[in-house]
Amino acid sequence: MSMGLFDTHAHYDAHQFAPDRDQVLSALPGQGVELVVNPGCDLASSRRAVELAGRYPFLYAAVGVHPEECGGWTDGDAEELRALAARPKVVAVGEIGLDYYWPENPPRELQKQAFRAQMALAGELNLPVIVHDREAHGDCMDVIRAFPGVRGVFHCFSGSAEMARELVRLGWMISFTGVLTYKNARRAVEAAQAVPLDRIMIETDSPYMAPVPHRGKRNHSGYVGLVCERLAELKGITVEQCSEATLENGRRFFQIQD
Ligand code: NI
């Protein structure tokens, strides 16, 4: 049986793919990968994501400024993102959010300002958002609650099962990475078990977060099947049911026609 897998989050514009980007991307359809979304991390990377999406039929782009990259945020950035979002195959605003993990990250107030501005932009453009939340659960929830008209996904979900249920109540999606395959992944596993299957998407977050048995190496979308296998196991369904459901969820969320 053929599986169509949707890797909803991979960074092919990243420098880690500089030596062999086209080889890696060209090989993906042969590895069962049907769709990939490449989110941007700053204006330059968003531009590269849009360009790459133009070259590969299965690749789509999101445009946004990541919390770690928002140190120079100005309102002009929102205008640049608005122009980029009008380009073909841009399906979301992202990745955006809050990252309180690294002390050298931009100040929290600036992160919130950039996050709010991009939530507002997504609302105006009627696009979903891809949220990065690291050690900032409460503040992320506060920001998204302030924009009830915007729907989105928490990517590489790291919150509790309770937080996942709350996001589902608010109409949001939850996305899981190869972290699900790690031995110390209890929180992610509990969250995956708590979320109904029709609200779950899968991703690699390439080049990071490679699933077991590739942990620590460069990740790519060809490994998203390992995330799917683990999620299927946790949900007590077949791998085919899991790939079909997560593909359908991703298509619906990003409004990508069959
Ligand atoms: Ni990412």
PDB file of C-alpha atoms and ligand atoms in Angstrom:
ATOM      1  CA  MET A   1       0.000   0.000   0.000  1.00  0.00           C
ATOM      2  CA  SER A   2       1.378   3.399  -0.915  1.00  0.00           C
ATOM      3  CA  MET A   3       1.597   5.985   1.823  1.00  0.00           C
ATOM      4  CA  GLY A   4       1.331   9.682   1.263  1.00  0.00           C
ATOM      5  CA  LEU A   5       3.073  11.471   4.082  1.00  0.00           C
ATOM      6  CA  PHE A   6       2.785  15.189   4.868  1.00  0.00           C
ATOM      7  CA  ASP A   7       5.801  16.738   6.599  1.00  0.00           C
ATOM      8  CA  THR A   8       4.163  19.957   7.813  1.00  0.00           C
ATOM      9  CA  HIS A   9       7.384  21.631   9.035  1.00  0.00           C
ATOM     10  CA  ALA A  10      10.867  21.427   7.465  1.00  0.00           C
ATOM     11  CA  HIS A  11      13.518  24.091   6.857  1.00  0.00           C
ATOM     12  CA  TYR A  12      15.074  23.372   3.458  1.00  0.00           C
ATOM     13  CA  ASP A  13      16.290  26.965   3.209  1.00  0.00           C
ATOM     14  CA  ALA A  14      18.614  26.220   6.182  1.00  0.00           C
ATOM     15  CA  HIS A  15      22.398  26.246   5.616  1.00  0.00           C
ATOM     16  CA  GLN A  16      22.620  22.589   6.644  1.00  0.00           C
ATOM     17  CA  PHE A  17      21.134  21.717   3.234  1.00  0.00           C
ATOM     18  CA  ALA A  18      23.510  23.943   1.238  1.00  0.00           C
ATOM     19  CA  PRO A  19      25.709  21.085  -0.028  1.00  0.00           C
ATOM     20  CA  ASP A  20      22.926  18.858  -1.398  1.00  0.00           C
ATOM     21  CA  ARG A  21      19.569  20.662  -1.093  1.00  0.00           C
ATOM     22  CA  ASP A  22      18.294  19.723  -4.550  1.00  0.00           C
ATOM     23  CA  GLN A  23      19.348  16.085  -4.170  1.00  0.00           C
ATOM     24  CA  VAL A  24      17.556  15.775  -0.823  1.00  0.00           C
ATOM     25  CA  LEU A  25      14.386  17.460  -2.104  1.00  0.00           C
ATOM     26  CA  SER A  26      14.307  15.517  -5.397  1.00  0.00           C
ATOM     27  CA  ALA A  27      14.490  12.214  -3.498  1.00  0.00           C
ATOM     28  CA  LEU A  28      11.477  12.917  -1.250  1.00  0.00           C
ATOM     29  CA  PRO A  29       8.597  11.810  -3.532  1.00  0.00           C
ATOM     30  CA  GLY A  30      10.362   8.440  -3.917  1.00  0.00           C
ATOM     31  CA  GLN A  31      10.387   8.136  -0.106  1.00  0.00           C
ATOM     32  CA  GLY A  32       6.617   8.412   0.248  1.00  0.00           C
ATOM     33  CA  VAL A  33       6.575  12.148   0.983  1.00  0.00           C
ATOM     34  CA  GLU A  34       3.583  13.746  -0.705  1.00  0.00           C
ATOM     35  CA  LEU A  35       3.649  17.277   0.758  1.00  0.00           C
ATOM     36  CA  VAL A  36       6.054  19.500   2.720  1.00  0.00           C
ATOM     37  CA  VAL A  37       5.597  22.951   4.251  1.00  0.00           C
ATOM     38  CA  ASN A  38       8.770  25.047   4.631  1.00  0.00           C
ATOM     39  CA  PRO A  39       8.272  27.843   7.176  1.00  0.00           C
ATOM     40  CA  GLY A  40      10.473  30.950   7.144  1.00  0.00           C
ATOM     41  CA  CYS A  41      12.479  32.128  10.178  1.00  0.00           C
ATOM     42  CA  ASP A  42      13.237  35.706   9.095  1.00  0.00           C
ATOM     43  CA  LEU A  43      12.594  37.804   5.985  1.00  0.00           C
ATOM     44  CA  ALA A  44      15.504  36.334   4.001  1.00  0.00           C
ATOM     45  CA  SER A  45      14.623  32.747   4.882  1.00  0.00           C
ATOM     46  CA  SER A  46      10.945  33.424   4.105  1.00  0.00           C
ATOM     47  CA  ARG A  47      11.994  34.679   0.660  1.00  0.00           C
ATOM     48  CA  ARG A  48      14.068  31.525   0.106  1.00  0.00           C
ATOM     49  CA  ALA A  49      11.143  29.346   1.231  1.00  0.00           C
ATOM     50  CA  VAL A  50       8.872  31.001  -1.339  1.00  0.00           C
ATOM     51  CA  GLU A  51      11.500  30.521  -4.078  1.00  0.00           C
ATOM     52  CA  LEU A  52      11.971  26.849  -3.194  1.00  0.00           C
ATOM     53  CA  ALA A  53       8.212  26.272  -3.229  1.00  0.00           C
ATOM     54  CA  GLY A  54       8.224  27.559  -6.784  1.00  0.00           C
ATOM     55  CA  ARG A  55      10.676  24.845  -7.827  1.00  0.00           C
ATOM     56  CA  TYR A  56       9.088  21.731  -6.282  1.00  0.00           C
ATOM     57  CA  PRO A  57       5.416  20.835  -6.834  1.00  0.00           C
ATOM     58  CA  PHE A  58       5.101  19.106  -3.437  1.00  0.00           C
ATOM     59  CA  LEU A  59       6.681  21.984  -1.480  1.00  0.00           C
ATOM     60  CA  TYR A  60       4.685  24.868   0.080  1.00  0.00           C
ATOM     61  CA  ALA A  61       5.929  27.874   2.033  1.00  0.00           C
ATOM     62  CA  ALA A  62       5.053  29.841   5.158  1.00  0.00           C
ATOM     63  CA  VAL A  63       6.450  33.316   5.799  1.00  0.00           C
ATOM     64  CA  GLY A  64       7.282  34.746   9.188  1.00  0.00           C
ATOM     65  CA  VAL A  65       9.851  35.955  11.687  1.00  0.00           C
ATOM     66  CA  HIS A  66      10.850  33.441  14.392  1.00  0.00           C
ATOM     67  CA  PRO A  67      11.117  34.725  17.997  1.00  0.00           C
ATOM     68  CA  GLU A  68      14.877  34.049  18.050  1.00  0.00           C
ATOM     69  CA  GLU A  69      15.274  36.195  14.913  1.00  0.00           C
ATOM     70  CA  CYS A  70      12.982  39.091  15.859  1.00  0.00           C
ATOM     71  CA  GLY A  71      15.660  41.314  17.479  1.00  0.00           C
ATOM     72  CA  GLY A  72      15.416  43.885  14.696  1.00  0.00           C
ATOM     73  CA  TRP A  73      11.627  43.704  14.305  1.00  0.00           C
ATOM     74  CA  THR A  74       9.930  46.821  12.903  1.00  0.00           C
ATOM     75  CA  ASP A  75       6.416  47.406  11.606  1.00  0.00           C
ATOM     76  CA  GLY A  76       7.981  47.514   8.127  1.00  0.00           C
ATOM     77  CA  ASP A  77       8.661  43.793   8.477  1.00  0.00           C
ATOM     78  CA  ALA A  78       4.919  43.130   8.589  1.00  0.00           C
ATOM     79  CA  GLU A  79       4.596  44.944   5.243  1.00  0.00           C
ATOM     80  CA  GLU A  80       7.362  42.818   3.703  1.00  0.00           C
ATOM     81  CA  LEU A  81       5.659  39.680   5.000  1.00  0.00           C
ATOM     82  CA  ARG A  82       2.340  40.862   3.584  1.00  0.00           C
ATOM     83  CA  ALA A  83       3.933  41.169   0.119  1.00  0.00           C
ATOM     84  CA  LEU A  84       5.618  37.762   0.448  1.00  0.00           C
ATOM     85  CA  ALA A  85       2.361  36.150   1.599  1.00  0.00           C
ATOM     86  CA  ALA A  86       0.777  37.157  -1.706  1.00  0.00           C
ATOM     87  CA  ARG A  87       3.236  34.968  -3.646  1.00  0.00           C
ATOM     88  CA  PRO A  88       2.085  31.579  -4.984  1.00  0.00           C
ATOM     89  CA  LYS A  89       2.039  28.568  -2.629  1.00  0.00           C
ATOM     90  CA  VAL A  90       2.297  30.560   0.623  1.00  0.00           C
ATOM     91  CA  VAL A  91      -0.094  28.727   2.943  1.00  0.00           C
ATOM     92  CA  ALA A  92       0.583  30.188   6.403  1.00  0.00           C
ATOM     93  CA  VAL A  93       2.280  32.832   8.519  1.00  0.00           C
ATOM     94  CA  GLY A  94       5.143  31.200  10.415  1.00  0.00           C
ATOM     95  CA  GLU A  95       7.017  30.378  12.195  1.00  0.00           C
ATOM     96  CA  ILE A  96       6.168  32.921  14.852  1.00  0.00           C
ATOM     97  CA  GLY A  97       5.868  32.751  18.618  1.00  0.00           C
ATOM     98  CA  LEU A  98       7.895  33.029  21.804  1.00  0.00           C
ATOM     99  CA  ASP A  99      11.161  31.408  22.880  1.00  0.00           C
ATOM    100  CA  TYR A 100      12.260  32.011  26.476  1.00  0.00           C
ATOM    101  CA  TYR A 101      14.784  29.159  26.510  1.00  0.00           C
ATOM    102  CA  TRP A 102      17.941  31.005  25.481  1.00  0.00           C
ATOM    103  CA  PRO A 103      18.860  33.968  27.727  1.00  0.00           C
ATOM    104  CA  GLU A 104      20.481  35.733  24.720  1.00  0.00           C
ATOM    105  CA  ASN A 105      17.181  35.709  22.765  1.00  0.00           C
ATOM    106  CA  PRO A 106      15.523  39.067  22.001  1.00  0.00           C
ATOM    107  CA  PRO A 107      13.759  40.682  25.012  1.00  0.00           C
ATOM    108  CA  ARG A 108      10.394  39.119  25.834  1.00  0.00           C
ATOM    109  CA  GLU A 109       8.467  42.334  25.174  1.00  0.00           C
ATOM    110  CA  LEU A 110       9.938  42.565  21.673  1.00  0.00           C
ATOM    111  CA  GLN A 111       9.141  38.882  21.029  1.00  0.00           C
ATOM    112  CA  LYS A 112       5.535  39.515  22.067  1.00  0.00           C
ATOM    113  CA  GLN A 113       5.315  42.604  19.869  1.00  0.00           C
ATOM    114  CA  ALA A 114       6.524  40.679  16.795  1.00  0.00           C
ATOM    115  CA  PHE A 115       4.253  37.725  17.633  1.00  0.00           C
ATOM    116  CA  ARG A 116       1.174  39.948  18.032  1.00  0.00           C
ATOM    117  CA  ALA A 117       1.918  41.900  14.844  1.00  0.00           C
ATOM    118  CA  GLN A 118       2.187  38.650  12.866  1.00  0.00           C
ATOM    119  CA  MET A 119      -0.989  37.224  14.442  1.00  0.00           C
ATOM    120  CA  ALA A 120      -2.777  40.393  13.346  1.00  0.00           C
ATOM    121  CA  LEU A 121      -1.344  40.048   9.833  1.00  0.00           C
ATOM    122  CA  ALA A 122      -2.505  36.421   9.617  1.00  0.00           C
ATOM    123  CA  GLY A 123      -5.965  37.532  10.705  1.00  0.00           C
ATOM    124  CA  GLU A 124      -6.096  40.191   7.982  1.00  0.00           C
ATOM    125  CA  LEU A 125      -4.841  37.772   5.334  1.00  0.00           C
ATOM    126  CA  ASN A 126      -7.063  34.951   6.585  1.00  0.00           C
ATOM    127  CA  LEU A 127      -4.055  32.615   6.798  1.00  0.00           C
ATOM    128  CA  PRO A 128      -3.337  30.051   9.531  1.00  0.00           C
ATOM    129  CA  VAL A 129      -0.269  30.496  11.745  1.00  0.00           C
ATOM    130  CA  ILE A 130       2.552  28.150  12.745  1.00  0.00           C
ATOM    131  CA  VAL A 131       3.531  28.801  16.368  1.00  0.00           C
ATOM    132  CA  HIS A 132       6.908  28.109  17.966  1.00  0.00           C
ATOM    133  CA  ASP A 133       6.549  27.928  21.764  1.00  0.00           C
ATOM    134  CA  ARG A 134       9.582  27.120  23.879  1.00  0.00           C
ATOM    135  CA  GLU A 135       9.339  27.593  27.633  1.00  0.00           C
ATOM    136  CA  ALA A 136       6.657  30.240  27.005  1.00  0.00           C
ATOM    137  CA  HIS A 137       3.386  28.299  27.266  1.00  0.00           C
ATOM    138  CA  GLY A 138       1.423  30.792  29.370  1.00  0.00           C
ATOM    139  CA  ASP A 139       2.385  33.852  27.339  1.00  0.00           C
ATOM    140  CA  CYS A 140       1.770  32.028  24.029  1.00  0.00           C
ATOM    141  CA  MET A 141      -1.724  31.095  25.212  1.00  0.00           C
ATOM    142  CA  ASP A 142      -2.387  34.720  26.245  1.00  0.00           C
ATOM    143  CA  VAL A 143      -1.350  36.028  22.821  1.00  0.00           C
ATOM    144  CA  ILE A 144      -3.402  33.530  20.820  1.00  0.00           C
ATOM    145  CA  ARG A 145      -6.461  34.086  23.016  1.00  0.00           C
ATOM    146  CA  ALA A 146      -6.256  37.780  22.079  1.00  0.00           C
ATOM    147  CA  PHE A 147      -6.800  36.792  18.407  1.00  0.00           C
ATOM    148  CA  PRO A 148      -9.858  34.518  18.464  1.00  0.00           C
ATOM    149  CA  GLY A 149     -10.303  34.846  14.688  1.00  0.00           C
ATOM    150  CA  VAL A 150      -6.900  33.328  13.932  1.00  0.00           C
ATOM    151  CA  ARG A 151      -6.408  29.567  13.832  1.00  0.00           C
ATOM    152  CA  GLY A 152      -3.102  27.808  13.905  1.00  0.00           C
ATOM    153  CA  VAL A 153      -0.869  24.949  14.927  1.00  0.00           C
ATOM    154  CA  PHE A 154       1.580  24.611  17.808  1.00  0.00           C
ATOM    155  CA  HIS A 155       4.520  22.961  16.071  1.00  0.00           C
ATOM    156  CA  CYS A 156       6.922  20.555  17.834  1.00  0.00           C
ATOM    157  CA  PHE A 157       4.467  20.613  20.717  1.00  0.00           C
ATOM    158  CA  SER A 158       6.141  20.711  24.133  1.00  0.00           C
ATOM    159  CA  GLY A 159       3.233  21.602  26.416  1.00  0.00           C
ATOM    160  CA  SER A 160       1.180  19.414  28.729  1.00  0.00           C
ATOM    161  CA  ALA A 161      -1.748  17.181  27.763  1.00  0.00           C
ATOM    162  CA  GLU A 162      -3.986  19.721  29.480  1.00  0.00           C
ATOM    163  CA  MET A 163      -2.649  22.560  27.346  1.00  0.00           C
ATOM    164  CA  ALA A 164      -3.103  20.419  24.210  1.00  0.00           C
ATOM    165  CA  ARG A 165      -6.761  19.816  25.133  1.00  0.00           C
ATOM    166  CA  GLU A 166      -7.255  23.542  25.666  1.00  0.00           C
ATOM    167  CA  LEU A 167      -5.784  24.306  22.225  1.00  0.00           C
ATOM    168  CA  VAL A 168      -8.124  21.750  20.673  1.00  0.00           C
ATOM    169  CA  ARG A 169     -11.060  23.441  22.408  1.00  0.00           C
ATOM    170  CA  LEU A 170      -9.918  26.736  20.861  1.00  0.00           C
ATOM    171  CA  GLY A 171      -9.941  25.111  17.413  1.00  0.00           C
ATOM    172  CA  TRP A 172      -6.187  24.750  17.057  1.00  0.00           C
ATOM    173  CA  MET A 173      -4.043  21.895  15.743  1.00  0.00           C
ATOM    174  CA  ILE A 174      -1.092  20.180  17.421  1.00  0.00           C
ATOM    175  CA  SER A 175       1.984  18.981  15.545  1.00  0.00           C
ATOM    176  CA  PHE A 176       4.489  16.372  16.691  1.00  0.00           C
ATOM    177  CA  THR A 177       8.099  15.713  15.645  1.00  0.00           C
ATOM    178  CA  GLY A 178      10.607  12.909  16.094  1.00  0.00           C
ATOM    179  CA  VAL A 179      10.667  13.857  19.783  1.00  0.00           C
ATOM    180  CA  LEU A 180       7.808  11.307  20.048  1.00  0.00           C
ATOM    181  CA  THR A 181      10.383   8.574  19.366  1.00  0.00           C
ATOM    182  CA  TYR A 182      12.772   9.693  22.132  1.00  0.00           C
ATOM    183  CA  LYS A 183      12.988   7.700  25.352  1.00  0.00           C
ATOM    184  CA  ASN A 184      12.534  10.808  27.522  1.00  0.00           C
ATOM    185  CA  ALA A 185       9.483  12.037  25.585  1.00  0.00           C
ATOM    186  CA  ARG A 186       6.819  11.407  28.207  1.00  0.00           C
ATOM    187  CA  ARG A 187       5.178  14.813  27.902  1.00  0.00           C
ATOM    188  CA  ALA A 188       4.900  14.677  24.109  1.00  0.00           C
ATOM    189  CA  VAL A 189       3.576  11.120  24.307  1.00  0.00           C
ATOM    190  CA  GLU A 190       0.907  12.108  26.833  1.00  0.00           C
ATOM    191  CA  ALA A 191      -0.106  15.078  24.688  1.00  0.00           C
ATOM    192  CA  ALA A 192      -0.346  12.903  21.559  1.00  0.00           C
ATOM    193  CA  GLN A 193      -2.592  10.502  23.442  1.00  0.00           C
ATOM    194  CA  ALA A 194      -4.806  13.353  24.650  1.00  0.00           C
ATOM    195  CA  VAL A 195      -5.402  14.997  21.263  1.00  0.00           C
ATOM    196  CA  PRO A 196      -8.048  13.599  18.896  1.00  0.00           C
ATOM    197  CA  LEU A 197      -6.504  12.205  15.704  1.00  0.00           C
ATOM    198  CA  ASP A 198      -8.277  14.744  13.491  1.00  0.00           C
ATOM    199  CA  ARG A 199      -6.358  17.591  15.209  1.00  0.00           C
ATOM    200  CA  ILE A 200      -2.867  16.147  14.823  1.00  0.00           C
ATOM    201  CA  MET A 201      -0.244  16.887  12.198  1.00  0.00           C
ATOM    202  CA  ILE A 202       3.234  15.397  11.891  1.00  0.00           C
ATOM    203  CA  GLU A 203       6.514  17.057  10.983  1.00  0.00           C
ATOM    204  CA  THR A 204      10.256  16.549  11.024  1.00  0.00           C
ATOM    205  CA  ASP A 205      11.417  20.112  11.859  1.00  0.00           C
ATOM    206  CA  SER A 206      14.357  19.254   9.584  1.00  0.00           C
ATOM    207  CA  PRO A 207      17.288  19.680   9.777  1.00  0.00           C
ATOM    208  CA  TYR A 208      16.720  19.364  13.562  1.00  0.00           C
ATOM    209  CA  MET A 209      14.980  16.752  15.763  1.00  0.00           C
ATOM    210  CA  ALA A 210      15.827  13.622  13.761  1.00  0.00           C
ATOM    211  CA  PRO A 211      13.784  10.661  15.024  1.00  0.00           C
ATOM    212  CA  VAL A 212      15.307   7.496  16.481  1.00  0.00           C
ATOM    213  CA  PRO A 213      17.402   5.756  15.069  1.00  0.00           C
ATOM    214  CA  HIS A 214      18.802   8.872  13.369  1.00  0.00           C
ATOM    215  CA  ARG A 215      18.760  11.063  16.491  1.00  0.00           C
ATOM    216  CA  GLY A 216      21.570  13.636  16.469  1.00  0.00           C
ATOM    217  CA  LYS A 217      22.055  13.489  12.692  1.00  0.00           C
ATOM    218  CA  ARG A 218      20.732  15.882  10.058  1.00  0.00           C
ATOM    219  CA  ASN A 219      17.007  15.303   9.632  1.00  0.00           C
ATOM    220  CA  HIS A 220      15.005  15.313   6.378  1.00  0.00           C
ATOM    221  CA  SER A 221      11.382  14.697   5.399  1.00  0.00           C
ATOM    222  CA  GLY A 222      12.143  11.099   4.373  1.00  0.00           C
ATOM    223  CA  TYR A 223      12.177  10.334   8.106  1.00  0.00           C
ATOM    224  CA  VAL A 224       8.647  11.630   8.754  1.00  0.00           C
ATOM    225  CA  GLY A 225       7.400   8.046   8.373  1.00  0.00           C
ATOM    226  CA  LEU A 226       9.150   7.228  11.665  1.00  0.00           C
ATOM    227  CA  VAL A 227       7.088   9.933  13.415  1.00  0.00           C
ATOM    228  CA  CYS A 228       3.981   8.499  11.749  1.00  0.00           C
ATOM    229  CA  GLU A 229       4.812   4.958  12.913  1.00  0.00           C
ATOM    230  CA  ARG A 230       5.245   6.085  16.508  1.00  0.00           C
ATOM    231  CA  LEU A 231       2.023   8.116  16.465  1.00  0.00           C
ATOM    232  CA  ALA A 232       0.148   5.139  14.979  1.00  0.00           C
ATOM    233  CA  GLU A 233       1.462   2.978  17.814  1.00  0.00           C
ATOM    234  CA  LEU A 234       0.320   5.527  20.417  1.00  0.00           C
ATOM    235  CA  LYS A 235      -3.124   5.810  18.819  1.00  0.00           C
ATOM    236  CA  GLY A 236      -3.568   2.057  18.291  1.00  0.00           C
ATOM    237  CA  ILE A 237      -4.125   2.408  14.534  1.00  0.00           C
ATOM    238  CA  THR A 238      -2.257   1.226  11.453  1.00  0.00           C
ATOM    239  CA  VAL A 239       0.517   3.298   9.924  1.00  0.00           C
ATOM    240  CA  GLU A 240      -1.612   3.679   6.781  1.00  0.00           C
ATOM    241  CA  GLN A 241      -4.560   5.042   8.809  1.00  0.00           C
ATOM    242  CA  CYS A 242      -2.192   7.437  10.547  1.00  0.00           C
ATOM    243  CA  SER A 243      -0.539   8.714   7.345  1.00  0.00           C
ATOM    244  CA  GLU A 244      -3.931   9.119   5.682  1.00  0.00           C
ATOM    245  CA  ALA A 245      -5.396  11.036   8.649  1.00  0.00           C
ATOM    246  CA  THR A 246      -2.408  13.345   9.137  1.00  0.00           C
ATOM    247  CA  LEU A 247      -2.196  14.028   5.381  1.00  0.00           C
ATOM    248  CA  GLU A 248      -5.882  14.922   5.309  1.00  0.00           C
ATOM    249  CA  ASN A 249      -5.545  17.099   8.443  1.00  0.00           C
ATOM    250  CA  GLY A 250      -2.641  18.983   6.902  1.00  0.00           C
ATOM    251  CA  ARG A 251      -4.447  19.520   3.595  1.00  0.00           C
ATOM    252  CA  ARG A 252      -7.497  20.845   5.430  1.00  0.00           C
ATOM    253  CA  PHE A 253      -5.461  23.092   7.731  1.00  0.00           C
ATOM    254  CA  PHE A 254      -3.283  24.620   4.989  1.00  0.00           C
ATOM    255  CA  GLN A 255      -6.112  24.485   2.417  1.00  0.00           C
ATOM    256  CA  ILE A 256      -4.080  22.518  -0.091  1.00  0.00           C
ATOM    257  CA  GLN A 257      -6.338  20.866  -2.673  1.00  0.00           C
ATOM    258  CA  ASP A 258      -5.880  17.217  -3.596  1.00  0.00           C
TER     259      ASP A 258
HETATM  260 NI    NI B   1      10.962  25.226  12.797  1.00  0.00          NI
END
